[in-house]
Amino acid sequence: MYRIIKLICACALLCQYVRTASVVPQSAIHALNSTDLGVEFVPLEASTTEKADKSSPAKKTIEDAAFWHDIAMKQLRKTLKVAKKTQEKSRKAKNIIIFIGDGMGLTTITAGRIFKGQHLRHGFGEEEMLAFDEFPYTGLAKTYNVDKQVPDSAGTATAMFCGIKTDYGAIGMDTTRSKVNANQGRLKSIMDWAQAEGKRTGIVTSTRITHATPASTYARIYHRDWECDTKVPAESVGKHVDIARQLVENAPGNKFNVIMGGGLSPMGALRANEPNTVRFEGDTEKVCTRGDGRNLVQEWLKLGSNESRVFVQSQEDLSKVNFKDTEHLLGLFRNNHLTYAIARQEGEPSLKEMTLAALQVLERGDKSNGFVLMVEGGRIDQAHHQNYARAAMHEVLEFDMAVQAAMDNTNEEETLVIVTADHSHSVTLNGYPKRGADILGFANKTTELVVYETISYANGPGYYEHLANNSVGAIGAEVWLPLEEFTTNQRMSPTYRHRATIPLNDETHGGEDVIVFANGPGSDLVRGVFEQNYLAYVMSYAGCMGPAKDADDRCHAGSSGTISLNKQSFVFMGTLLLLLNLFYS
């Protein structure tokens, strides 16, 4: 009888082992109202050259949070299946750093790489390597929004940080969002997931901390422009709280250990007589001010009781911080965005310096469950918007140095580092310039009829600066001012605009896929072509947090770091011991 009981127990354990080894459980989606479906997705109108065929309307699909959750989980299971065939076992990441080069499409990466080599005088330039070029895994992310073929930063950042694609302009909300109901379509982000697992969290950006990309890590709001209370429209007042207030009043923002960037003005801490030696143009140089009289910096300092909180406003202040004794660090260095690196103003830290400071606050060794950090090189995008190609190249170099600093100061065995862009730009690398030619110079010989630059834009304000005054009715070369008429000093100026062929006050984004680079534990999940929201699920699965946590039993066997034994191992060993005991008794 005793042997029969042991045999039954062994069989039961064996069945349990088979079940746990073969099933990949799905988790509930992390949307605050996943049952509220809202408005159905409606396809865009037909183009101006093509009428829609109303006799056979397209099938309507609700592309809400549940829809995109399913898409991401299918991609994850597919990737894990491929890894299983090749006998790869994805490691778990204690720490996660995601770098966003805002607007850093493939053309910008290539041009930036060449610029780096030439700027540092390493050779011709083409053979240079960016810090992330040597990451072992790469993939392509599809960037479109739910309602736009070419996206904006709010929709793409929400996809990357919340795991859900959404509409153009939406932050932390799916396509069911409402102007008059702030609870409709709300999502949770990687920062919510990380904090739920006891991880430290932080954001670093060269833009305002309330700008679209950083805001998508903590805010839930109908439109990205609502950074100050004065920007919330009348119909939404009392329903939606502005982005700056959300950072201080709501989790996960008010629990961040690190917040660094620009944006004193939206926080109600406007600094008078701010230095500004170079006058850049464009809508991005404007910033909102608060109308409620609140100083959100002072309110942030009062959060918590026995915690060490530090607020700094200059590079000098930052250098004096005792990072190991600082639990929460807030650094705001400009009223608006940080100045372009090519014209950095006195007192402003570099992206590299902010990244290193953030890592020192977040890293607590064996005393913590790790951290999640988002670093954005946000002014790459803004330079492109104004056709400031030289400024954009300097921003890529600035971004590259920050990535290298992170790689040099983290443990590669326990830190997943992802480098990508939210979208591309309408910039091109063209012509047949000689090897080693100045990447910001001419693409052809100055003796040719039309001389043009290697970096050109499809549209933007550069059109106006290069248009010949008497060009009305002209064709070919006569449309443009000869590039030779611009002096060397003019073309090397931070505010010189490269030529654009369509006149716009603000250059547009590009809609092609963006490349994703990955290194460290979980990096093998980045491969092939995938929807952009899948990146949040890569971080979720690798970091044992959020909606993909339950897709791997190792996440429940111990810490999210290196795990040597898991549930399957214990079940298998128990079964084996019972069978051996049964055989020899």
PDB file of C-alpha atoms in Angstrom, residues 13 16-25 89 551-554 557 565-575:
ATOM      1  CA  LEU A  13       4.187  15.405  -9.516  1.00  0.00           C
ATOM      2  CA  GLN A  16       2.427  18.931 -12.619  1.00  0.00           C
ATOM      3  CA  TYR A  17       5.911  19.171 -14.124  1.00  0.00           C
ATOM      4  CA  VAL A  18       4.598  18.598 -17.635  1.00  0.00           C
ATOM      5  CA  ARG A  19       1.875  21.208 -17.117  1.00  0.00           C
ATOM      6  CA  THR A  20       4.188  23.919 -15.760  1.00  0.00           C
ATOM      7  CA  ALA A  21       6.801  23.259 -18.415  1.00  0.00           C
ATOM      8  CA  SER A  22       4.411  23.523 -21.338  1.00  0.00           C
ATOM      9  CA  VAL A  23       1.933  26.261 -20.441  1.00  0.00           C
ATOM     10  CA  VAL A  24       2.707  29.964 -20.858  1.00  0.00           C
ATOM     11  CA  PRO A  25       0.042  31.665 -18.744  1.00  0.00           C
ATOM     12  CA  LYS A  89      17.122  30.785 -22.344  1.00  0.00           C
ATOM     13  CA  ALA A 551       4.552  34.295 -18.589  1.00  0.00           C
ATOM     14  CA  ASP A 552       7.639  32.907 -16.862  1.00  0.00           C
ATOM     15  CA  ASP A 553       7.582  30.883 -13.635  1.00  0.00           C
ATOM     16  CA  ARG A 554      11.109  32.030 -12.839  1.00  0.00           C
ATOM     17  CA  ALA A 557      10.965  31.629  -7.791  1.00  0.00           C
ATOM     18  CA  LEU A 565      16.296  27.070  -9.479  1.00  0.00           C
ATOM     19  CA  ASN A 566      12.642  27.507 -10.388  1.00  0.00           C
ATOM     20  CA  LYS A 567       9.325  25.808  -9.837  1.00  0.00           C
ATOM     21  CA  GLN A 568       9.856  23.342 -12.669  1.00  0.00           C
ATOM     22  CA  SER A 569      13.220  22.297 -11.238  1.00  0.00           C
ATOM     23  CA  PHE A 570      11.757  21.577  -7.787  1.00  0.00           C
ATOM     24  CA  VAL A 571       8.873  19.578  -9.227  1.00  0.00           C
ATOM     25  CA  PHE A 572      11.197  17.548 -11.432  1.00  0.00           C
ATOM     26  CA  MET A 573      13.623  16.798  -8.585  1.00  0.00           C
ATOM     27  CA  GLY A 574      10.783  15.792  -6.269  1.00  0.00           C
ATOM     28  CA  THR A 575       9.411  13.408  -8.870  1.00  0.00           C
TER      29      THR A 575
END
